[in-house]
């Protein structure tokens, strides 16, 4: 982020380089001030500032030296010029970092001159925001404690507070996450900053806490322990436009946690706020709301019941049918997760609000979401597949939801079900008492469809597991967010062949084995870029 106070472009060709090179080494303080100011003004133009030009002619080392000069005007001008150089390309940023500018700027955070403090914060924020590597370098040079001290010392200076909040957010932005002790050091201050009245500063604080909370359950708990949920709910209740996205993202991060962490959020009235935000005109907000709901419905049955009691699910079904593709995908996750974890009575409610036709429609969106929709439909079918009350095994009972499924099966057949999901479709057909051979899937892959054979556990929702000992996020399951590759942890039977007439007779037994698997649902991790 370049710092500019120049309204009209400066013709860089008018820079008298030889003269400036001489003047910037002058012992005359007035000449020195004028020369540094000239360089800074040239670097402050909005379009194509001559950063490379200034670097080429060797001004950077001298500008860094002038940060130590015993004159606040020269220090400020030099810091300002270096801030704008650091806002350029990564190569430009390294041109100042390699000259050991970070500890110098950190020392200036304790300057008695607010304008110098402000410029130093700005420079450090630009460096930290360039890349994860430079972010870590800034943290390793003990900038964080000095920056945290700014919030008390300059609590009434709005400009400094805004820049300090922005720089703080850059210190926690990016993946992989920084070491946990940095977050632990900053969390008490971050929690206090959530009460700032300045909207610009508060917005950056909210993005900061969204980065800090996008982590493992253990580290997330330390954020929750700072009692921030109630503050976030209050911010979302007011629904001030710039603050909604980062506050909602943070709330969603908490909902990816375990059932206890999810319940903490629910206990603060999150569902009422989410219901209101689901009507937001911004599609990205509606998408995040559906993502939040999907992580609640992947919880326990009591939490699913709280979602049902809130009355929000019919609206989610409506968005599944009518909203943008991105919102629809998250809505499918919300309904499917509810189906997979619900009791028979809860399933009945989900059917009554139109979940079957909605999931059938959703199955046609894209391959990566077809399996999710089919999983929800499979568990609805399973809930309706009640045992016959007749003593004769020759008169099996009809599936309770067969009449609703009847009009949807052909439509579901046309969803171009991917190879790895066909076992779910065949399972649904079997529970509806349909002849599988009448539903030709040859327009999909001709490869064999896979059945779960001797599988005890199925992962139904996507989970990205962050190993704190590794620098990478490892995808251990299928995707529920955007721009991810589907993966499946299924056991393959290499001897299995395409289903034929002889195989159909034994299919029901295989389906029974499949439907008795134990289900473990995991939370969805939001994969949106955290840029704002």
Short mmCIF file of C-alpha atoms in Angstrom, two decimals:
data_model
loop_
_atom_site.label_atom_id
_atom_site.label_comp_id
_atom_site.label_asym_id
_atom_site.label_seq_id
_atom_site.Cartn_x
_atom_site.Cartn_y
_atom_site.Cartn_z
CA UNK A 1 0.00 0.00 0.00
CA UNK A 2 1.72 3.13 -1.23
CA UNK A 3 1.41 6.31 0.77
CA UNK A 4 0.62 9.25 -1.48
CA UNK A 5 -0.19 12.89 -0.94
CA UNK A 6 0.48 13.91 -4.54
CA UNK A 7 -2.62 14.75 -6.54
CA UNK A 8 -0.93 15.31 -9.91
CA UNK A 9 1.83 13.21 -11.51
CA UNK A 10 5.40 14.34 -11.15
CA UNK A 11 7.48 14.14 -14.30
CA UNK A 12 10.24 11.78 -13.22
CA UNK A 13 12.42 12.98 -16.07
CA UNK A 14 12.74 16.30 -14.25
CA UNK A 15 14.51 14.58 -11.40
CA UNK A 16 17.99 15.95 -11.50
CA UNK A 17 19.67 12.73 -10.49
CA UNK A 18 23.30 13.96 -10.28
CA UNK A 19 22.22 16.99 -8.28
CA UNK A 20 20.05 14.92 -5.92
CA UNK A 21 22.80 12.38 -5.38
CA UNK A 22 25.03 15.23 -4.28
CA UNK A 23 22.36 16.99 -2.19
CA UNK A 24 21.20 13.89 -0.31
CA UNK A 25 24.73 13.60 1.13
CA UNK A 26 24.81 17.28 2.14
CA UNK A 27 25.57 18.38 5.70
CA UNK A 28 23.26 21.36 5.24
CA UNK A 29 20.02 20.33 6.91
CA UNK A 30 17.87 22.48 4.62
CA UNK A 31 19.46 21.05 1.48
CA UNK A 32 19.10 17.56 2.92
CA UNK A 33 15.42 18.09 3.72
CA UNK A 34 14.74 19.37 0.22
CA UNK A 35 16.52 16.47 -1.50
CA UNK A 36 14.80 13.76 0.60
CA UNK A 37 11.45 15.46 0.05
CA UNK A 38 12.07 15.49 -3.73
CA UNK A 39 12.73 11.75 -3.77
CA UNK A 40 9.68 11.07 -1.60
CA UNK A 41 7.40 13.18 -3.80
CA UNK A 42 8.58 11.38 -6.92
CA UNK A 43 7.76 8.06 -5.25
CA UNK A 44 4.32 9.29 -4.18
CA UNK A 45 2.72 9.62 -7.61
CA UNK A 46 -0.27 7.32 -8.08
CA UNK A 47 0.66 5.78 -11.44
CA UNK A 48 4.02 4.17 -12.17
CA UNK A 49 6.12 5.73 -9.42
CA UNK A 50 9.83 5.59 -10.32
CA UNK A 51 10.71 2.99 -7.69
CA UNK A 52 13.15 1.10 -9.90
CA UNK A 53 14.68 4.41 -10.96
CA UNK A 54 15.36 5.41 -7.34
CA UNK A 55 16.78 1.97 -6.51
CA UNK A 56 18.98 1.98 -9.60
CA UNK A 57 20.68 5.24 -8.65
CA UNK A 58 21.46 4.04 -5.14
CA UNK A 59 19.16 6.18 -3.01
CA UNK A 60 17.90 3.31 -0.79
CA UNK A 61 21.01 2.87 1.42
CA UNK A 62 21.16 6.61 2.06
CA UNK A 63 17.43 6.78 2.86
CA UNK A 64 17.86 4.02 5.44
CA UNK A 65 20.79 5.89 6.98
CA UNK A 66 18.60 8.97 7.26
CA UNK A 67 16.13 7.06 9.43
CA UNK A 68 18.72 7.51 12.20
CA UNK A 69 19.21 11.23 11.46
CA UNK A 70 18.47 13.53 14.37
CA UNK A 71 15.79 15.51 12.58
CA UNK A 72 12.12 14.42 12.65
CA UNK A 73 11.33 15.97 9.26
CA UNK A 74 14.12 14.07 7.52
CA UNK A 75 13.24 10.86 9.39
CA UNK A 76 9.61 11.13 8.34
CA UNK A 77 10.43 11.89 4.70
CA UNK A 78 12.93 9.01 4.54
CA UNK A 79 10.47 6.59 6.17
CA UNK A 80 7.75 7.73 3.79
CA UNK A 81 9.96 7.20 0.73
CA UNK A 82 11.02 3.74 1.94
CA UNK A 83 7.40 2.83 2.67
CA UNK A 84 6.50 3.53 -0.94
CA UNK A 85 9.47 1.54 -2.21
CA UNK A 86 8.34 -1.40 -0.06
CA UNK A 87 4.86 -1.14 -1.61
CA UNK A 88 6.21 -2.03 -5.04
CA UNK A 89 7.13 -5.44 -6.41
CA UNK A 90 8.56 -8.16 -4.20
CA UNK A 91 11.98 -7.35 -5.63
CA UNK A 92 11.46 -3.73 -4.58
CA UNK A 93 10.46 -4.84 -1.09
CA UNK A 94 13.55 -7.00 -0.72
CA UNK A 95 15.71 -4.07 -1.84
CA UNK A 96 14.93 -2.41 1.49
CA UNK A 97 14.61 -5.57 3.61
CA UNK A 98 18.08 -6.77 2.61
CA UNK A 99 19.52 -3.54 4.03
CA UNK A 100 18.19 -4.44 7.49
CA UNK A 101 15.37 -1.92 7.54
CA UNK A 102 13.01 -3.97 9.75
CA UNK A 103 14.77 -3.44 13.11
CA UNK A 104 15.29 0.23 12.27
CA UNK A 105 11.59 0.78 11.59
CA UNK A 106 10.72 -1.24 14.72
CA UNK A 107 12.89 1.06 16.83
CA UNK A 108 11.10 4.10 15.40
CA UNK A 109 7.78 2.80 16.77
CA UNK A 110 8.90 4.27 20.09
CA UNK A 111 9.66 7.68 18.56
CA UNK A 112 8.16 10.67 20.41
CA UNK A 113 7.00 12.02 17.04
CA UNK A 114 3.61 10.56 15.99
CA UNK A 115 4.19 11.15 12.27
CA UNK A 116 7.39 9.10 12.38
CA UNK A 117 5.58 6.35 14.29
CA UNK A 118 2.82 6.39 11.68
CA UNK A 119 5.27 6.08 8.78
CA UNK A 120 7.17 3.28 10.49
CA UNK A 121 3.96 1.31 11.04
CA UNK A 122 3.08 1.80 7.40
CA UNK A 123 6.47 0.57 6.23
CA UNK A 124 6.38 -2.54 8.44
CA UNK A 125 2.83 -3.28 7.29
CA UNK A 126 3.88 -3.14 3.65
CA UNK A 127 6.78 -5.50 4.27
CA UNK A 128 4.69 -8.00 6.26
CA UNK A 129 1.93 -7.91 3.66
CA UNK A 130 4.24 -8.80 0.78
CA UNK A 131 4.55 -12.54 1.47
CA UNK A 132 4.41 -15.18 4.18
CA UNK A 133 8.21 -15.31 4.23
CA UNK A 134 8.49 -11.58 4.92
CA UNK A 135 5.61 -11.73 7.39
CA UNK A 136 7.56 -14.33 9.34
CA UNK A 137 10.73 -12.27 9.11
CA UNK A 138 8.96 -9.25 10.60
CA UNK A 139 7.57 -11.40 13.42
CA UNK A 140 10.95 -12.98 14.11
CA UNK A 141 12.50 -9.53 14.61
CA UNK A 142 10.22 -8.76 17.57
CA UNK A 143 8.05 -6.21 15.81
CA UNK A 144 4.82 -7.57 17.34
CA UNK A 145 5.44 -6.51 20.97
CA UNK A 146 6.40 -3.00 19.84
CA UNK A 147 3.32 -2.79 17.62
CA UNK A 148 1.01 -3.95 20.41
CA UNK A 149 2.35 -1.18 22.62
CA UNK A 150 1.19 1.37 20.05
CA UNK A 151 -2.48 0.77 20.85
CA UNK A 152 -2.17 2.08 24.39
CA UNK A 153 0.39 4.80 23.78
CA UNK A 154 -1.47 6.29 20.80
CA UNK A 155 -5.04 5.30 21.66
CA UNK A 156 -6.40 8.73 20.70
CA UNK A 157 -4.59 9.09 17.39
CA UNK A 158 -7.02 7.81 14.76
CA UNK A 159 -4.50 7.67 11.91
CA UNK A 160 -2.00 5.67 13.93
CA UNK A 161 -4.72 3.32 15.22
CA UNK A 162 -5.98 2.64 11.70
CA UNK A 163 -2.52 1.91 10.35
CA UNK A 164 -1.58 -0.17 13.38
CA UNK A 165 -4.72 -2.31 13.01
CA UNK A 166 -3.97 -2.81 9.32
CA UNK A 167 -0.33 -3.73 10.03
CA UNK A 168 -1.44 -6.11 12.80
CA UNK A 169 -3.78 -7.90 10.39
CA UNK A 170 -0.90 -8.34 7.93
CA UNK A 171 1.16 -10.01 10.66
CA UNK A 172 -1.42 -12.83 10.84
CA UNK A 173 -2.47 -12.98 7.22
CA UNK A 174 -1.56 -15.86 4.92
CA UNK A 175 -0.96 -19.59 5.08
CA UNK A 176 0.75 -21.43 6.59
CA UNK A 177 -0.12 -19.79 9.87
CA UNK A 178 2.53 -18.14 11.99
CA UNK A 179 3.67 -19.84 15.21
CA UNK A 180 0.90 -20.03 17.80
CA UNK A 181 2.77 -18.02 20.43
CA UNK A 182 2.43 -14.87 18.31
CA UNK A 183 -1.36 -15.22 18.31
CA UNK A 184 -1.39 -15.91 22.05
CA UNK A 185 0.63 -12.75 22.61
CA UNK A 186 -1.69 -10.62 20.49
CA UNK A 187 -5.10 -12.07 21.42
CA UNK A 188 -5.77 -9.95 24.54
CA UNK A 189 -5.09 -6.79 22.54
CA UNK A 190 -7.13 -7.99 19.55
CA UNK A 191 -10.08 -8.76 21.84
CA UNK A 192 -9.96 -5.22 23.28
CA UNK A 193 -9.71 -3.69 19.82
CA UNK A 194 -13.06 -5.26 18.88
CA UNK A 195 -14.65 -2.42 20.85
CA UNK A 196 -13.12 0.31 18.66
CA UNK A 197 -15.65 2.81 17.37
CA UNK A 198 -13.70 3.74 14.24
CA UNK A 199 -15.12 1.55 11.49
CA UNK A 200 -11.98 1.47 9.33
CA UNK A 201 -9.80 0.32 12.22
CA UNK A 202 -12.42 -2.17 13.42
CA UNK A 203 -12.70 -3.69 9.95
CA UNK A 204 -8.99 -4.54 9.96
CA UNK A 205 -9.25 -5.93 13.49
CA UNK A 206 -12.06 -8.21 12.35
CA UNK A 207 -10.02 -9.46 9.42
CA UNK A 208 -7.14 -10.01 11.82
CA UNK A 209 -9.23 -12.18 14.14
CA UNK A 210 -10.60 -14.08 11.16
CA UNK A 211 -7.03 -15.04 10.23
CA UNK A 212 -6.15 -15.97 13.81
CA UNK A 213 -9.27 -18.14 14.18
CA UNK A 214 -8.77 -19.99 10.88
CA UNK A 215 -6.84 -22.74 12.60
CA UNK A 216 -6.99 -25.98 14.56
CA UNK A 217 -9.61 -26.54 17.25
CA UNK A 218 -7.00 -26.24 19.99
CA UNK A 219 -5.73 -22.87 18.79
CA UNK A 220 -9.27 -21.73 18.01
CA UNK A 221 -10.27 -22.38 21.62
CA UNK A 222 -7.77 -19.77 22.78
CA UNK A 223 -9.62 -17.23 20.63
CA UNK A 224 -12.99 -18.33 22.02
CA UNK A 225 -11.62 -18.03 25.55
CA UNK A 226 -11.23 -14.29 24.93
CA UNK A 227 -15.05 -14.01 24.94
CA UNK A 228 -15.27 -12.55 21.46
CA UNK A 229 -18.40 -14.37 20.21
CA UNK A 230 -20.86 -11.99 21.86
CA UNK A 231 -19.05 -8.99 20.39
CA UNK A 232 -19.11 -10.56 16.92
CA UNK A 233 -22.83 -11.30 17.21
CA UNK A 234 -23.41 -7.67 18.19
CA UNK A 235 -21.47 -6.46 15.16
CA UNK A 236 -23.39 -8.79 12.84
CA UNK A 237 -26.70 -7.68 14.35
CA UNK A 238 -25.96 -4.09 13.30
CA UNK A 239 -24.98 -5.42 9.86
CA UNK A 240 -22.78 -2.46 8.94
CA UNK A 241 -21.64 -3.31 5.46
CA UNK A 242 -17.81 -3.32 5.67
CA UNK A 243 -17.85 -5.27 8.95
CA UNK A 244 -20.18 -8.11 8.01
CA UNK A 245 -17.80 -10.18 5.87
CA UNK A 246 -14.89 -10.45 8.34
CA UNK A 247 -17.19 -10.90 11.36
CA UNK A 248 -19.17 -13.61 9.57
CA UNK A 249 -15.97 -15.32 8.44
CA UNK A 250 -14.75 -15.48 12.03
CA UNK A 251 -18.06 -16.85 13.27
CA UNK A 252 -17.90 -19.46 10.52
CA UNK A 253 -14.39 -20.44 11.58
CA UNK A 254 -15.65 -21.13 15.10
CA UNK A 255 -18.43 -23.29 13.68
CA UNK A 256 -15.87 -25.55 12.00
CA UNK A 257 -14.78 -26.58 15.49
CA UNK A 258 -16.06 -29.42 17.63
CA UNK A 259 -19.60 -29.68 19.01
CA UNK A 260 -18.73 -27.77 22.18
CA UNK A 261 -17.20 -24.89 20.21
CA UNK A 262 -20.19 -24.87 17.87
CA UNK A 263 -22.55 -24.78 20.84
CA UNK A 264 -20.69 -21.79 22.26
CA UNK A 265 -21.60 -19.87 19.11
CA UNK A 266 -25.21 -21.11 19.16
CA UNK A 267 -25.62 -20.07 22.78
CA UNK A 268 -25.02 -16.46 21.75
CA UNK A 269 -27.99 -16.43 19.36
CA UNK A 270 -26.09 -17.01 16.13
CA UNK A 271 -29.01 -18.62 14.29
CA UNK A 272 -31.19 -15.51 14.55
CA UNK A 273 -28.38 -13.41 13.09
CA UNK A 274 -27.70 -15.94 10.33
CA UNK A 275 -31.39 -15.99 9.39
CA UNK A 276 -31.31 -12.21 8.97
CA UNK A 277 -28.10 -12.27 6.94
CA UNK A 278 -29.48 -14.93 4.61
CA UNK A 279 -31.56 -12.14 3.08
CA UNK A 280 -28.46 -10.02 2.43
CA UNK A 281 -28.34 -8.68 -1.16
CA UNK A 282 -24.68 -9.68 -1.48
CA UNK A 283 -24.31 -13.26 -2.77
CA UNK A 284 -20.97 -13.72 -1.04
CA UNK A 285 -22.63 -13.06 2.33
CA UNK A 286 -25.44 -15.54 1.59
CA UNK A 287 -22.84 -18.10 0.62
CA UNK A 288 -20.95 -17.63 3.89
CA UNK A 289 -24.20 -17.91 5.85
CA UNK A 290 -25.04 -21.23 4.18
CA UNK A 291 -21.48 -22.39 4.91
CA UNK A 292 -22.02 -21.52 8.58
CA UNK A 293 -25.31 -23.41 8.66
CA UNK A 294 -23.73 -26.44 7.00
CA UNK A 295 -21.22 -26.64 9.81
CA UNK A 296 -23.97 -26.45 12.42
CA UNK A 297 -25.97 -29.20 10.71
CA UNK A 298 -22.86 -31.38 10.71
CA UNK A 299 -23.02 -31.30 14.50
CA UNK A 300 -25.08 -33.46 16.84
CA UNK A 301 -28.83 -34.02 16.65
CA UNK A 302 -29.56 -31.46 19.35
CA UNK A 303 -27.78 -28.83 17.25
CA UNK A 304 -29.64 -29.94 14.13
CA UNK A 305 -32.85 -29.53 16.13
CA UNK A 306 -31.82 -25.99 17.06
CA UNK A 307 -31.45 -25.23 13.36
CA UNK A 308 -34.86 -26.77 12.67
CA UNK A 309 -36.47 -24.81 15.51
CA UNK A 310 -34.98 -21.56 14.20
CA UNK A 311 -37.05 -21.92 11.03
CA UNK A 312 -34.08 -21.15 8.79
CA UNK A 313 -33.99 -24.39 6.79
CA UNK A 314 -36.96 -23.68 4.46
CA UNK A 315 -35.15 -20.51 3.42
CA UNK A 316 -31.96 -22.51 2.84
CA UNK A 317 -33.94 -24.87 0.58
CA UNK A 318 -35.27 -21.86 -1.32
CA UNK A 319 -31.73 -20.57 -1.88
CA UNK A 320 -30.64 -24.05 -2.94
CA UNK A 321 -33.20 -23.84 -5.75
CA UNK A 322 -32.95 -20.19 -6.79
CA UNK A 323 -29.65 -18.57 -5.80
CA UNK A 324 -26.27 -18.36 -7.52
CA UNK A 325 -24.29 -21.56 -8.09
CA UNK A 326 -21.86 -20.75 -5.27
CA UNK A 327 -24.68 -20.20 -2.77
CA UNK A 328 -26.49 -23.32 -3.98
CA UNK A 329 -23.43 -25.47 -3.32
CA UNK A 330 -23.16 -24.36 0.30
CA UNK A 331 -26.93 -24.77 0.73
CA UNK A 332 -26.62 -28.35 -0.53
CA UNK A 333 -24.00 -29.01 2.13
CA UNK A 334 -26.31 -27.54 4.78
CA UNK A 335 -29.27 -29.73 3.82
CA UNK A 336 -27.22 -32.86 3.11
CA UNK A 337 -25.38 -32.64 6.43
CA UNK A 338 -28.71 -32.31 8.21
CA UNK A 339 -30.04 -35.39 6.42
CA UNK A 340 -26.96 -37.43 7.27
CA UNK A 341 -27.10 -36.70 11.00
CA UNK A 342 -30.82 -36.47 11.69
CA UNK A 343 -33.23 -38.74 13.51
CA UNK A 344 -36.18 -40.27 11.66
CA UNK A 345 -38.43 -37.50 12.96
CA UNK A 346 -35.99 -34.81 11.85
CA UNK A 347 -35.73 -36.45 8.42
CA UNK A 348 -39.52 -36.29 8.19
CA UNK A 349 -39.34 -32.52 8.70
CA UNK A 350 -36.61 -32.18 6.09
CA UNK A 351 -38.78 -34.05 3.60
CA UNK A 352 -41.77 -31.84 4.41
CA UNK A 353 -39.83 -28.66 3.55
CA UNK A 354 -38.90 -30.02 0.12
CA UNK A 355 -35.41 -31.40 0.65
CA UNK A 356 -35.83 -34.30 -1.81
CA UNK A 357 -36.57 -32.27 -4.98
CA UNK A 358 -34.11 -29.61 -3.83
CA UNK A 359 -31.24 -32.10 -3.47
CA UNK A 360 -32.18 -33.74 -6.77
CA UNK A 361 -31.96 -30.34 -8.46
CA UNK A 362 -28.70 -29.64 -6.68
CA UNK A 363 -27.18 -32.91 -7.85
CA UNK A 364 -27.00 -31.47 -11.36
CA UNK A 365 -24.79 -28.52 -10.42
CA UNK A 366 -21.35 -30.09 -10.76
CA UNK A 367 -19.60 -33.39 -10.16
CA UNK A 368 -18.01 -32.20 -6.94
CA UNK A 369 -21.40 -31.55 -5.35
CA UNK A 370 -23.36 -34.46 -6.86
CA UNK A 371 -22.05 -36.90 -4.27
CA UNK A 372 -22.98 -34.52 -1.46
CA UNK A 373 -26.57 -34.28 -2.71
CA UNK A 374 -26.75 -38.05 -3.19
CA UNK A 375 -25.53 -38.65 0.35
CA UNK A 376 -28.39 -36.56 1.70
CA UNK A 377 -30.91 -38.35 -0.50
CA UNK A 378 -29.48 -41.71 0.52
CA UNK A 379 -30.08 -41.01 4.20
CA UNK A 380 -33.61 -39.79 3.52
CA UNK A 381 -34.30 -43.02 1.63
CA UNK A 382 -32.75 -45.04 4.44
CA UNK A 383 -34.95 -43.32 7.03
CA UNK A 384 -38.02 -44.18 4.97
CA UNK A 385 -37.00 -47.80 4.50
CA UNK A 386 -38.88 -49.01 7.59
CA UNK A 387 -39.34 -52.74 8.30
CA UNK A 388 -42.63 -54.35 7.34
CA UNK A 389 -45.19 -54.92 10.07
CA UNK A 390 -46.29 -58.08 8.27
CA UNK A 391 -45.05 -61.41 9.56
CA UNK A 392 -44.45 -62.52 6.00
CA UNK A 393 -41.11 -61.61 4.48
CA UNK A 394 -42.75 -61.90 1.07
CA UNK A 395 -44.62 -58.62 1.61
CA UNK A 396 -41.99 -55.99 2.37
CA UNK A 397 -43.25 -52.53 3.25
CA UNK A 398 -43.03 -49.70 0.74
CA UNK A 399 -40.52 -46.96 1.47
CA UNK A 400 -42.26 -44.11 3.30
CA UNK A 401 -40.87 -41.57 0.83
CA UNK A 402 -41.30 -43.58 -2.37
CA UNK A 403 -44.10 -41.40 -3.70
CA UNK A 404 -41.92 -38.30 -3.35
CA UNK A 405 -38.87 -40.00 -4.82
CA UNK A 406 -40.85 -41.48 -7.71
CA UNK A 407 -40.92 -38.32 -9.79
CA UNK A 408 -37.29 -37.55 -9.01
CA UNK A 409 -35.48 -40.78 -9.84
CA UNK A 410 -35.43 -40.24 -13.61
CA UNK A 411 -34.30 -36.67 -13.09
CA UNK A 412 -31.60 -37.93 -10.75
CA UNK A 413 -30.53 -40.42 -13.40
CA UNK A 414 -29.85 -37.52 -15.76
CA UNK A 415 -27.50 -35.83 -13.30
CA UNK A 416 -24.50 -37.51 -14.96
CA UNK A 417 -23.60 -39.19 -11.70
CA UNK A 418 -19.83 -39.62 -11.48
CA UNK A 419 -18.39 -43.10 -11.21
CA UNK A 420 -17.51 -42.91 -7.52
CA UNK A 421 -21.07 -41.91 -6.55
CA UNK A 422 -23.13 -44.46 -8.46
CA UNK A 423 -23.29 -46.82 -5.49
CA UNK A 424 -25.38 -44.18 -3.71
CA UNK A 425 -27.84 -43.94 -6.59
CA UNK A 426 -28.18 -47.71 -6.78
CA UNK A 427 -28.68 -47.87 -3.02
CA UNK A 428 -31.52 -45.34 -3.26
CA UNK A 429 -33.10 -47.32 -6.11
CA UNK A 430 -32.93 -50.51 -4.08
CA UNK A 431 -34.62 -48.91 -1.08
CA UNK A 432 -37.34 -47.58 -3.37
CA UNK A 433 -37.93 -51.10 -4.69
CA UNK A 434 -36.85 -50.08 -8.20
CA UNK A 435 -35.23 -52.31 -10.79
CA UNK A 436 -31.67 -51.01 -11.11
CA UNK A 437 -31.35 -52.27 -14.69
CA UNK A 438 -34.08 -49.86 -15.78
CA UNK A 439 -31.87 -46.91 -14.85
CA UNK A 440 -29.07 -46.81 -17.38
CA UNK A 441 -26.01 -44.79 -16.33
CA UNK A 442 -24.03 -45.56 -19.48
CA UNK A 443 -23.85 -41.86 -20.35
CA UNK A 444 -21.54 -41.53 -17.37
CA UNK A 445 -18.24 -43.36 -17.08
CA UNK A 446 -18.33 -46.99 -18.22
CA UNK A 447 -15.94 -47.96 -15.50
CA UNK A 448 -17.19 -50.14 -12.68
CA UNK A 449 -19.06 -48.37 -9.90
CA UNK A 450 -17.62 -48.88 -6.48
CA UNK A 451 -19.48 -50.35 -3.52
CA UNK A 452 -18.38 -49.91 0.07
CA UNK A 453 -17.19 -53.37 1.00
CA UNK A 454 -16.22 -54.07 4.61
CA UNK A 455 -16.04 -50.34 5.32
CA UNK A 456 -16.83 -49.23 8.85
CA UNK A 457 -16.47 -45.46 8.53
CA UNK A 458 -17.53 -42.99 5.88
CA UNK A 459 -16.49 -39.35 5.83
CA UNK A 460 -19.41 -37.39 4.47
CA UNK A 461 -18.23 -33.82 4.51
CA UNK A 462 -14.96 -32.21 3.51
CA UNK A 463 -12.24 -31.62 6.02
CA UNK A 464 -8.93 -29.93 5.54
CA UNK A 465 -6.67 -31.05 8.34
CA UNK A 466 -3.92 -28.70 9.34
CA UNK A 467 -1.00 -30.52 10.89
CA UNK A 468 0.75 -28.10 13.22
CA UNK A 469 4.03 -29.91 12.59
CA UNK A 470 3.77 -29.38 8.84
CA UNK A 471 3.79 -26.32 6.64
CA UNK A 472 1.02 -27.51 4.39
CA UNK A 473 -2.70 -28.08 4.58
CA UNK A 474 -3.50 -31.66 3.68
CA UNK A 475 -6.82 -32.53 2.08
CA UNK A 476 -7.96 -35.82 3.56
CA UNK A 477 -11.44 -35.93 2.07
CA UNK A 478 -13.75 -34.64 -0.62
CA UNK A 479 -14.21 -30.97 -1.22
CA UNK A 480 -17.07 -28.82 -0.06
CA UNK A 481 -15.62 -25.42 -0.88
CA UNK A 482 -14.55 -23.87 -4.16
CA UNK A 483 -11.66 -24.69 -6.44
CA UNK A 484 -10.64 -27.95 -4.74
CA UNK A 485 -10.08 -31.40 -6.15
CA UNK A 486 -12.31 -34.28 -5.10
CA UNK A 487 -10.66 -37.14 -3.28
CA UNK A 488 -12.19 -40.32 -1.94
CA UNK A 489 -10.84 -42.65 0.74
CA UNK A 490 -12.68 -45.74 -0.40
CA UNK A 491 -11.51 -49.34 -0.40
CA UNK A 492 -11.56 -50.70 -3.94
CA UNK A 493 -12.41 -54.27 -4.83
CA UNK A 494 -10.16 -54.90 -7.82
CA UNK A 495 -12.05 -58.05 -8.77
CA UNK A 496 -15.42 -56.31 -8.99
CA UNK A 497 -16.88 -55.96 -12.48
CA UNK A 498 -19.74 -53.97 -13.97
CA UNK A 499 -23.15 -54.91 -12.61
CA UNK A 500 -24.92 -57.48 -14.78
CA UNK A 501 -27.98 -59.64 -14.40
CA UNK A 502 -26.21 -62.18 -12.20
CA UNK A 503 -24.90 -59.47 -9.89
CA UNK A 504 -28.29 -57.82 -9.28
CA UNK A 505 -29.53 -60.73 -7.19
CA UNK A 506 -26.83 -60.11 -4.61
CA UNK A 507 -26.98 -56.33 -4.74
CA UNK A 508 -29.47 -55.95 -1.89
CA UNK A 509 -27.08 -57.71 0.46
CA UNK A 510 -24.31 -55.33 -0.55
CA UNK A 511 -26.62 -52.36 -0.08
CA UNK A 512 -27.55 -53.56 3.39
CA UNK A 513 -23.86 -53.69 4.29
CA UNK A 514 -23.39 -50.19 2.95
CA UNK A 515 -26.35 -48.64 4.74
CA UNK A 516 -25.18 -49.97 8.07
CA UNK A 517 -21.87 -48.12 7.94
CA UNK A 518 -20.95 -45.80 10.79
CA UNK A 519 -21.05 -42.14 9.80
CA UNK A 520 -18.54 -39.55 10.96
CA UNK A 521 -19.30 -36.07 9.67
CA UNK A 522 -16.55 -33.51 9.68
CA UNK A 523 -16.72 -29.77 9.38
CA UNK A 524 -16.17 -27.77 6.23
CA UNK A 525 -13.17 -25.49 6.18
CA UNK A 526 -13.75 -22.31 4.24
CA UNK A 527 -11.35 -22.13 1.30
CA UNK A 528 -12.01 -18.63 0.17
CA UNK A 529 -9.06 -16.33 -0.08
CA UNK A 530 -8.94 -14.15 2.96
CA UNK A 531 -8.01 -11.10 0.96
CA UNK A 532 -10.16 -8.03 1.39
#
